[in-house]
XYZ file of C-alpha atoms in Angstrom:
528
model
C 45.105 40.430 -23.788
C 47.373 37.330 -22.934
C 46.724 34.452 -25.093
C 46.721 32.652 -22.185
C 43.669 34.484 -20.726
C 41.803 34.117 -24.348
C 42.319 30.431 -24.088
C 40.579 30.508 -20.626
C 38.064 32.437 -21.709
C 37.239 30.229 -24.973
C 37.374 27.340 -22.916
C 34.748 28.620 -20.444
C 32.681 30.102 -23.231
C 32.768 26.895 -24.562
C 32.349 24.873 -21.633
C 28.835 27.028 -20.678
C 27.530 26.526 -23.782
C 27.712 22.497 -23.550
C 26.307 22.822 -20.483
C 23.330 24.853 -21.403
C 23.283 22.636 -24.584
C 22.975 19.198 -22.367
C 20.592 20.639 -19.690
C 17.983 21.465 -22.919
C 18.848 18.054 -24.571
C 17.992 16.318 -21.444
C 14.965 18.588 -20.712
C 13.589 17.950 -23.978
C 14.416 14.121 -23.779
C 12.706 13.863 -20.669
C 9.727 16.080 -21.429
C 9.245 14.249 -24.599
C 9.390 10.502 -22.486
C 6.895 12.282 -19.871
C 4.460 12.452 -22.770
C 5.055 9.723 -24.281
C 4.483 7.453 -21.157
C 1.078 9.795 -20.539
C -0.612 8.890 -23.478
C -1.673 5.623 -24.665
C -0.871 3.910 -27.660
C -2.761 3.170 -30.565
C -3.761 -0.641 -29.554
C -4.506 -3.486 -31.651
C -8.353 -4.864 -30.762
C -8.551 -8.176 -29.232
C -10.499 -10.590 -32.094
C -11.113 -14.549 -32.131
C -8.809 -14.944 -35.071
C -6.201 -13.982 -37.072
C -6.806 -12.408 -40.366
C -6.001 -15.388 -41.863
C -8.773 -17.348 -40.107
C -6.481 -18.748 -37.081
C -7.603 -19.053 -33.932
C -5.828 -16.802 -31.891
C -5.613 -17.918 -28.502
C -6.113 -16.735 -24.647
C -3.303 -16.308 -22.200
C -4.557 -15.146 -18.375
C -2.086 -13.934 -16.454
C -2.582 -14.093 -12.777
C -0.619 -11.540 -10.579
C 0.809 -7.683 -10.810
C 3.905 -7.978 -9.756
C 7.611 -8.120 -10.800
C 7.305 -11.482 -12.993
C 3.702 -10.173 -14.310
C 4.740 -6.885 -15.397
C 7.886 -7.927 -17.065
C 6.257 -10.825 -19.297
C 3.475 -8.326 -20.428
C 6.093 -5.494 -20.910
C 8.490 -7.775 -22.837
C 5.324 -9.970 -24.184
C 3.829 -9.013 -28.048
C 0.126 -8.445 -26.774
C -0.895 -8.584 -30.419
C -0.024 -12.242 -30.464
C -2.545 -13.407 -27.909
C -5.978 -12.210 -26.064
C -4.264 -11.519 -22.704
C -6.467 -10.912 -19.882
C -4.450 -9.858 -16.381
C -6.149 -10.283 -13.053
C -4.748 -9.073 -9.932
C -6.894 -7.716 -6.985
C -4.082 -5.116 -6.771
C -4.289 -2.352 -9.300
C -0.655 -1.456 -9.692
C 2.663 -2.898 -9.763
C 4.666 -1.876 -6.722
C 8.447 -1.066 -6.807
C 9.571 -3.264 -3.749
C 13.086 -2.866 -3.412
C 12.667 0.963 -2.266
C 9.200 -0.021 -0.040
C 11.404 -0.359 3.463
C 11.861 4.093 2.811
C 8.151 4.285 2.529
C 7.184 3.772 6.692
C 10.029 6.458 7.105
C 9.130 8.863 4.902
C 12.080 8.966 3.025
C 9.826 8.125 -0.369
C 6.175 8.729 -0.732
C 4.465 5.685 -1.608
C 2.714 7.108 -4.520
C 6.315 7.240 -5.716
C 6.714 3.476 -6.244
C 3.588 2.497 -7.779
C 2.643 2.271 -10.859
C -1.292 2.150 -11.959
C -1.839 -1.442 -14.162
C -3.890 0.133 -16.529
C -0.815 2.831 -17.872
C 1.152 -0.309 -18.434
C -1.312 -2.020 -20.338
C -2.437 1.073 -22.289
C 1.732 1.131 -24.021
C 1.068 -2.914 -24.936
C 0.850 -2.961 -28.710
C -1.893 -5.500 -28.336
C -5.569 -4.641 -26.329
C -4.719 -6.223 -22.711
C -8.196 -6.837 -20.898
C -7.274 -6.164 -17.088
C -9.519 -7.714 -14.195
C -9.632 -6.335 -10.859
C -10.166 -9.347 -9.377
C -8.791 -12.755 -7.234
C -8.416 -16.261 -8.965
C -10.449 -18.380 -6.315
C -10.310 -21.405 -8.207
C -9.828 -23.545 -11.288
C -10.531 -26.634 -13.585
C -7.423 -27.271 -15.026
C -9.356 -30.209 -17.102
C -11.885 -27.481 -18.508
C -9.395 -24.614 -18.942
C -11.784 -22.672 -16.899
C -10.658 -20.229 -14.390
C -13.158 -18.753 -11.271
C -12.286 -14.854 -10.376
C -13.881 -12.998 -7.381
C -13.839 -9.066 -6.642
C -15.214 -8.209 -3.322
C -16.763 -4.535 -3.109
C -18.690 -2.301 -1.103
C -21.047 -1.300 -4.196
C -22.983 -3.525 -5.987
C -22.094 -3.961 -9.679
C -25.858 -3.759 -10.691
C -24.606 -6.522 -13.119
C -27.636 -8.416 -14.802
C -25.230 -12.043 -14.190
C -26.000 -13.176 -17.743
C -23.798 -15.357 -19.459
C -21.292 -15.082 -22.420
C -19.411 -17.183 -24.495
C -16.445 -17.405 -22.484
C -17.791 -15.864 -18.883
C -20.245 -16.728 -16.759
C -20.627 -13.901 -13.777
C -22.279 -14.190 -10.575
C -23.241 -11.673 -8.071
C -22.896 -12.642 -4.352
C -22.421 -11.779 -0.669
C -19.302 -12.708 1.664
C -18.471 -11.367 4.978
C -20.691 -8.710 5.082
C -19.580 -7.111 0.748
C -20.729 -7.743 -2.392
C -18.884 -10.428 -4.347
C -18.579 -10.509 -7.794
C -17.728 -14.009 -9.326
C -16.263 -14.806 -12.999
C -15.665 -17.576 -15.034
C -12.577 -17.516 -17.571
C -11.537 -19.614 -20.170
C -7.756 -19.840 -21.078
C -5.669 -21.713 -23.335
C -2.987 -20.666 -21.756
C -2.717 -19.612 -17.911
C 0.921 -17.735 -16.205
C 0.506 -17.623 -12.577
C 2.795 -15.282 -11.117
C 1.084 -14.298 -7.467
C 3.767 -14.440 -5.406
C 3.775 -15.536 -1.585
C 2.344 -14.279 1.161
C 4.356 -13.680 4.469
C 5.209 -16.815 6.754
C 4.862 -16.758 10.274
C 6.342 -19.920 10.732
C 3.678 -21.129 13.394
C 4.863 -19.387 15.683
C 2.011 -18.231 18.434
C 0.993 -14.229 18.538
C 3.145 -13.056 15.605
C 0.245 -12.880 12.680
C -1.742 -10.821 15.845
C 1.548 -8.396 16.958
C 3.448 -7.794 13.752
C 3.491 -5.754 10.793
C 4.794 -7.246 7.679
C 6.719 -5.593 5.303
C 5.068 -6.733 1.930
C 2.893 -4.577 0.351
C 2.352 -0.571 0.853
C -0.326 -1.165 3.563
C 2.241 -2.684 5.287
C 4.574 0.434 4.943
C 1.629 2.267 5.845
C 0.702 0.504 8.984
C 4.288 0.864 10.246
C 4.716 4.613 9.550
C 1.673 4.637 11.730
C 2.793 2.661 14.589
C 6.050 4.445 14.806
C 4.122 8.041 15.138
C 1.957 6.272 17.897
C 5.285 4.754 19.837
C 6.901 8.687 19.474
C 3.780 10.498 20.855
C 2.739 8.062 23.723
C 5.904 7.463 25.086
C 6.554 11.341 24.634
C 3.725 11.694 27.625
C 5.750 9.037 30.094
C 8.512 9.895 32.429
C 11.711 9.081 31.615
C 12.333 6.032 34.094
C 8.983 4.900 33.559
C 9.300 0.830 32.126
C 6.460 1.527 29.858
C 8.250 4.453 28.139
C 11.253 1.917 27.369
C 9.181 -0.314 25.994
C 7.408 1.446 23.558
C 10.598 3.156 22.202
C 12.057 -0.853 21.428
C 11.569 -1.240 17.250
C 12.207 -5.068 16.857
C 13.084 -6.248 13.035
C 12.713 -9.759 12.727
C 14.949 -11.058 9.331
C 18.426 -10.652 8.407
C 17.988 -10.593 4.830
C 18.208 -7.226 2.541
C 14.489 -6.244 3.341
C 14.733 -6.439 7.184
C 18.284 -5.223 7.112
C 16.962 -1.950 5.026
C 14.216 -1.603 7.366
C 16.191 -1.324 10.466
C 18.670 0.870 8.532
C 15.837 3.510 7.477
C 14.505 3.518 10.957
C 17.770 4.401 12.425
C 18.194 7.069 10.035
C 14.824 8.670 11.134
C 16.218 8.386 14.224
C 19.459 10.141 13.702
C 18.670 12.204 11.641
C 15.228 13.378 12.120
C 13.661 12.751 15.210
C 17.213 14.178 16.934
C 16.933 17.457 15.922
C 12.476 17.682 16.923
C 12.207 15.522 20.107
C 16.379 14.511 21.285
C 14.909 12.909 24.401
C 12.867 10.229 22.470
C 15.517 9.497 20.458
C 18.518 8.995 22.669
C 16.363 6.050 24.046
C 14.879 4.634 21.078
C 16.457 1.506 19.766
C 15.713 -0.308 16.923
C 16.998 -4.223 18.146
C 17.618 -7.099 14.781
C 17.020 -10.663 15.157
C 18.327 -12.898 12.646
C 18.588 -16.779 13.326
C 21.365 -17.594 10.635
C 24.604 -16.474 12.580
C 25.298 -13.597 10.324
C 22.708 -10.655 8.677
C 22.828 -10.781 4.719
C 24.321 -14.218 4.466
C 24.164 -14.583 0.684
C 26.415 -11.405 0.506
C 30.418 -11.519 0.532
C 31.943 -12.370 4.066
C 33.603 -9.034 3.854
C 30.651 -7.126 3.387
C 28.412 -8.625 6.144
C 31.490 -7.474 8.541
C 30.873 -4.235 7.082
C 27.315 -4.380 7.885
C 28.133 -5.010 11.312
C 30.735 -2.477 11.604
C 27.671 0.183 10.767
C 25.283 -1.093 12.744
C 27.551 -1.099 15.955
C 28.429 2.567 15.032
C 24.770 3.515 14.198
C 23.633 1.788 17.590
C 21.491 -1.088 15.798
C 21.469 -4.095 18.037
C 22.351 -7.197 15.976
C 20.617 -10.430 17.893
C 22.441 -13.587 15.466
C 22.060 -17.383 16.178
C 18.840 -16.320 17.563
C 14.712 -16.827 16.707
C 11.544 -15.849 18.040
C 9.601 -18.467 19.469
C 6.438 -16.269 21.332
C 4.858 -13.003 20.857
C 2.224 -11.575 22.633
C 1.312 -7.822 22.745
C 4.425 -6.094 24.672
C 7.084 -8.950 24.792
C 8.863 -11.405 22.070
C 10.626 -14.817 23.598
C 14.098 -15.014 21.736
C 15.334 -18.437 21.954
C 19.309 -18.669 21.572
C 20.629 -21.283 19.354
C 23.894 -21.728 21.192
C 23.400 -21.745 24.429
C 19.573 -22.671 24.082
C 18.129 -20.020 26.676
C 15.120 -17.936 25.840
C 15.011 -14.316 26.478
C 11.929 -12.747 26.787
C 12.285 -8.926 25.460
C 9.754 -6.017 25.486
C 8.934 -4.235 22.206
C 6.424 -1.239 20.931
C 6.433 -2.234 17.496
C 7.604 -5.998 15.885
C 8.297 -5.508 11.924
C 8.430 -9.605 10.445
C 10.260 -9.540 7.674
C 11.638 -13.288 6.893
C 9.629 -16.125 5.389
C 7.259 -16.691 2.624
C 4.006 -19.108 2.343
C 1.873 -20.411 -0.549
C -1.239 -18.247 -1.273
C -4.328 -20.101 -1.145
C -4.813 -20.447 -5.108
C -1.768 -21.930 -5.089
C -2.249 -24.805 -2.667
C -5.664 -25.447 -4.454
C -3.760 -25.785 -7.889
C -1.606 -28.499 -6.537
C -4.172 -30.340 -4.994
C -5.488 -30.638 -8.896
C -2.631 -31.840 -10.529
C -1.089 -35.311 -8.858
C 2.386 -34.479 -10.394
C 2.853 -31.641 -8.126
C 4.443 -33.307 -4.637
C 5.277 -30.374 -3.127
C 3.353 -28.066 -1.153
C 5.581 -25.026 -0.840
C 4.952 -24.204 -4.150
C 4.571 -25.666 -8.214
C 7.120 -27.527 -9.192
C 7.999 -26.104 -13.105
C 10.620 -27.513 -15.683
C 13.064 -25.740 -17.475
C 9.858 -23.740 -19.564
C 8.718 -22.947 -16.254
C 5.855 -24.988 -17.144
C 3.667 -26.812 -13.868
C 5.120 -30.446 -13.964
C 1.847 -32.254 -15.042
C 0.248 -29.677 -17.123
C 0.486 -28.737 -20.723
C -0.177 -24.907 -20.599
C -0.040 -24.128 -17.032
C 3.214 -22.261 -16.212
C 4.183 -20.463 -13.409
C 7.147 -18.352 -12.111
C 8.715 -16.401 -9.192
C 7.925 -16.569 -5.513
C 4.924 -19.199 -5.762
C 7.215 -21.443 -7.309
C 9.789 -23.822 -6.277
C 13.236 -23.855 -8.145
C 16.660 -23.926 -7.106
C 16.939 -20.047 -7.463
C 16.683 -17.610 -4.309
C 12.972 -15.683 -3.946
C 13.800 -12.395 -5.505
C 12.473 -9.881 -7.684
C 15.691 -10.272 -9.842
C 14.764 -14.086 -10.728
C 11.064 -13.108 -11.518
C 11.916 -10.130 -13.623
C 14.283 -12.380 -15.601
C 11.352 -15.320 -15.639
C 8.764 -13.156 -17.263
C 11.277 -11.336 -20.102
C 11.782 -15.329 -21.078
C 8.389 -16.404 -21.015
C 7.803 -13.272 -22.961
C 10.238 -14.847 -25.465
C 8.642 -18.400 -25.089
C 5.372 -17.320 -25.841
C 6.452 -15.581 -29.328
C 8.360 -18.652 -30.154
C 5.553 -20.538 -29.149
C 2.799 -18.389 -31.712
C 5.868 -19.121 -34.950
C 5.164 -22.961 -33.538
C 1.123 -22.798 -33.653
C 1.026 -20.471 -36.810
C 2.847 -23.000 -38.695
C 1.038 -26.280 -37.520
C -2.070 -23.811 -38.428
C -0.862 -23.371 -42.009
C 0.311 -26.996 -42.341
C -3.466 -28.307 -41.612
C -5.193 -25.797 -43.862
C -2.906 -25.667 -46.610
C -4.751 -27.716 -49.369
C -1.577 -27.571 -51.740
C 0.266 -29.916 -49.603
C -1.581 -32.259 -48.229
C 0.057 -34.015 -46.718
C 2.330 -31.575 -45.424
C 5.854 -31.145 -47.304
C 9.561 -33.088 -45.708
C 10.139 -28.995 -45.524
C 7.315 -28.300 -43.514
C 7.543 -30.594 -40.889
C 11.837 -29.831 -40.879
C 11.121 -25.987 -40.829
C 8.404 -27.173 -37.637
C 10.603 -29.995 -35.774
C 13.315 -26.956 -35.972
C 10.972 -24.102 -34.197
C 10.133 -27.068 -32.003
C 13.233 -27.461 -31.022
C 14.328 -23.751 -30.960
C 11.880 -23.022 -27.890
C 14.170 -21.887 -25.022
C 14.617 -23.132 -21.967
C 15.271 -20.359 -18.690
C 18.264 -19.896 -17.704
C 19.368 -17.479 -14.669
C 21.389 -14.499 -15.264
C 22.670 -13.388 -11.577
C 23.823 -9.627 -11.674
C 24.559 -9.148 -8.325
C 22.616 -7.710 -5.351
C 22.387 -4.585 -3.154
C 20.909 -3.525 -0.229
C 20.614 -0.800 2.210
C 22.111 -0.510 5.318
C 21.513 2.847 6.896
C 23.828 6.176 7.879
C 24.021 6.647 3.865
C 25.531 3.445 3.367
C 24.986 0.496 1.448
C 26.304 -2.997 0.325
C 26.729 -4.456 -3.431
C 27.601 -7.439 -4.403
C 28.307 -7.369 -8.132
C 28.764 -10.283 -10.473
C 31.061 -9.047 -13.514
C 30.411 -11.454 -16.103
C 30.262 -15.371 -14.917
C 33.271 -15.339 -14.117
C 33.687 -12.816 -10.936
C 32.101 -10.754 -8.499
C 32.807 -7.274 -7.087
C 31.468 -6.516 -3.510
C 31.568 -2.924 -2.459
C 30.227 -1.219 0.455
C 30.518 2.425 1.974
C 28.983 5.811 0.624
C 30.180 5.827 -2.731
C 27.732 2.231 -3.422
C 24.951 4.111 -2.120
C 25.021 6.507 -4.893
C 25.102 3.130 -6.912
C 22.732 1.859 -5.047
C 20.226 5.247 -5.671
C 21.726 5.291 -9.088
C 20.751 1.329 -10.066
C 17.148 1.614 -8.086
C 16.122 4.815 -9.710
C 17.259 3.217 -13.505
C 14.576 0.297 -12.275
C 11.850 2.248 -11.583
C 9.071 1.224 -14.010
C 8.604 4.596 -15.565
C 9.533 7.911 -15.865
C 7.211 9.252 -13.792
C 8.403 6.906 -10.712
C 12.177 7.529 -11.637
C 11.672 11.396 -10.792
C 8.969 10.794 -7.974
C 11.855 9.127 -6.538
C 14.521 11.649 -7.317
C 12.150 14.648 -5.704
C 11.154 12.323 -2.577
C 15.007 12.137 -2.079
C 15.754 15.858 -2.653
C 12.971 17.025 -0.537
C 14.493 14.698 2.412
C 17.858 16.365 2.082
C 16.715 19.988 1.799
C 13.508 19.244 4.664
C 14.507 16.260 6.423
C 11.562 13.485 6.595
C 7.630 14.099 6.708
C 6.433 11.804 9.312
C 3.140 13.629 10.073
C 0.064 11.648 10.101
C -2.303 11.313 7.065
């Protein structure tokens, strides 16, 4: 035999057997992560003290979310009694929710129950189903209310640190409890913003939490079917088959992008006469969509969305909305256009959430009613263990999951800094051998005093969506440039970078299976 042909067939010997080698290393190192995420840890107990007789203290954190989740993933638990309340039971990937009305991903596939991330905390996390209705800053003392449709059978007696009370609202069962904190994190977020404007909180569909997603999904199997049973000139029929996205930004631009795809790609091939007359129809009142992003990337965006038929409406906002039309009032030439819709998605604006507004009206240092005003600890201006971060607060960084993530992995930090801070003051007051305390002690505590961090913002970039298996990055290399990309190649970054965010293993190949099933069976859009 040649030598040639031996060193071809070494070479592919060779090359099979790393192969086969890397798929079982990867098999195993997933299999083993599977189990390890499926199990809980062995937790430290929660306890009043420290072994060595210190208090050890309470930290509450309000919210399940991005800023939430990363603090108590980041945070030692065995530091501090933490108690999380959230009335929803599970964090919820957002960047990939606009693919969830679609059916591109299942929803289960971006959730993650509260309880499996508190069961891998080294430290016992107590976790409340529940809504923080109120609070005493003064007193420490936090009020939490679950509303259910069975009754606790809860006798309503009284601890040391709760005090629970059964009750009736709206027609369900209330359950109402009393915590006490030294330390409270609020990190609920912001509810959508209609801006005032008449009929949109009664004719939209918000794109905010998976109910939302759900809703939507819904709507657009209703639009399909009824106009389905119209004649083709009827007005009616056009009307229904009109999608409008209000909000420019990544969320609404993703949206519109994965609505079009179901369009193209799906709905095409099963019912071609619906979809040559469906159009999905942006408004955006800034004069260009994704206006944070590079210049040369938001002409990109418009490039696709002229090929993939999505009308772009710029310089433009809605003013009126009742049940079948939208008034679009033009910025430059100051007309309003009234234009017929089935289904209005609002995606743009975000509002204080009722606890938040009541917090402010507590503390006379916080002026501003958009949200808390924090200082560089992200603690409440006006409060001494009150902190708060990501959408409920007001900074001079943009509303994204990005910042939050970043704010909790620092107050995780903070808070361990903090305990080195409180240990030491602890030891200083109860050791009887220096009394009173050493020049050393109070150098070694002035210097972990001073060694508590401050946040500071990170920005790595940002990506989004924008339909026809295409998407936009805008990456910052360093501090020192940025890299914007856009075209097919980013959105196997884009997949790529969402699927490395995903919470856990378990979401990470939810998603990768939700996105193989769509490219081997196209989209499941049947009703549930």
């Amino acid at each position: 035999m040649p030598r040639r042909f031996q060193i071809l067939r070494k070479f592919v010997k060779y090359t099979v057997s790393g192969i086969a080698l890397t798929a079982v290393g990867a098999t195993s190192f997933l299999g083993y992560k599977i189990y390890q995420e499926s199990r809980p840890v062995h937790q430290i107990k929660q306890s009043p003290t420290f072994p060595n007789g210190e208090k050890k203290k309470s930290l509450v954190i309000l919210g399940s979310g991005w800023g939430a989740i990363s603090l108590l993933k980041n945070l030692d638990t065995t530091l501090y009694n933490v108690v999380l309340v959230s009335p929803r039971n599970y964090f919820l990937f957002t960047p990939l929710l606009p693919s969830v009305p679609t059916g591109t991903i299942d929803m289960r596939s971006i959730i993650e129950p509260v309880r499996a991330i508190t069961s891998r905390c080294p430290g016992e996390v107590l976790y409340l189903e529940a809504e923080a209705i109120d609070i005493d800053p003064t007193q420490n003392k936090l009020t939490v209310q679950q509303s259910t449709t069975v009754h606790s059978g809860h006798s309503g007696q009284s601890t040391s640190s709760t005090c629970t009370r059964i009750g009736q609202e709206h027609g369900m069962d209330t359950i109402t409890t009393d915590l006490n904190y030294d330390y409270l994190v609020v990190s609920i977020g912001a509810q959508p913003s209609t801006f005032g404007i008449p009929g949109v909180a009664e004719n939209s569909i918000f794109v905010k939490e998976v109910n939302d997603s759900v809703k939507i999904k819904k709507k657009l199997i209703d639009l399909v079917e009824a106009a389905n049973l119209l004649p083709e000139n009827d007005p009616e029929r056009k009307r229904l088959l009109q999608v409008l996205v209000c909000g420019g930004g990544p969320t609404g631009v993703e949206t519109a992008g994965e609505i079009q795809d179901y369009i193209d790609q799906d709905l095409k091939k099963w019912m071609p006469q619906i979809a040559k007359d469906m159009k999905v129809t942006l408004v955006e009142s800034q004069p260009v969509v994704l206006h944070t992003f590079s210049p040369k990337l938001v002409d990109f965006t418009n490039h696709i969305f002229k090929d993939t038929n999505i009308n772009l409406i710029t310089n433009s906002r809605i003013v009126e909305v009742d049940n079948t039309h939208a008034s679009i009032f033009n910025k430059k030439d100051h007309t309003t256009t009234p234009m017929p819709y089935g289904m209005l998605i609002w995606a743009t604006g975000n509002s204080t959430r009722n606890f938040v507004s009541r917090l402010i009206e507590t503390i006379p240092e916080q002026t501003n009613r958009r949200g808390f005003l924090v200082n560089g600890k992200l603690k409440l201006n006006g409060s001494s263990n009150i902190f708060a971060l990501g959408d409920c607060t007001i900074t001079k960084y943009p509303a994204t999951a990005q910042v939050a993530f970043q704010q909790g992995c620092f107050l995780a930090k903070y808070f361990g800094k903090l305990q080195k801070v409180e240990s030491l003051r602890y030891k200083m007051q109860h050791d009887q051998s220096q009394q009173p305390p050493s020049e050393f002690s109070l150098k070694r505590l002035h210097k972990l005093e001073k060694a508590l961090p401050e946040f500071v913002y990170n920005y790595r970039g940002s990506l989004a969506y924008i339909g026809s298996e295409k998407a936009v990055a805008d990456v910052a290399v360093g501090s020192w440039s940025n890299v914007a990309a856009g075209g097919n190649l980013t959105y196997l970054f884009w997949r790529s970078a969402y699927v490395m965010m995903c919470l856990s293993i378990k979401n990470q190949v939810l998603v990768c299976f939700d996105w193989i099933k769509v490219y081997l069976f196209g989209r499941d859009c049947s009703r549930e």
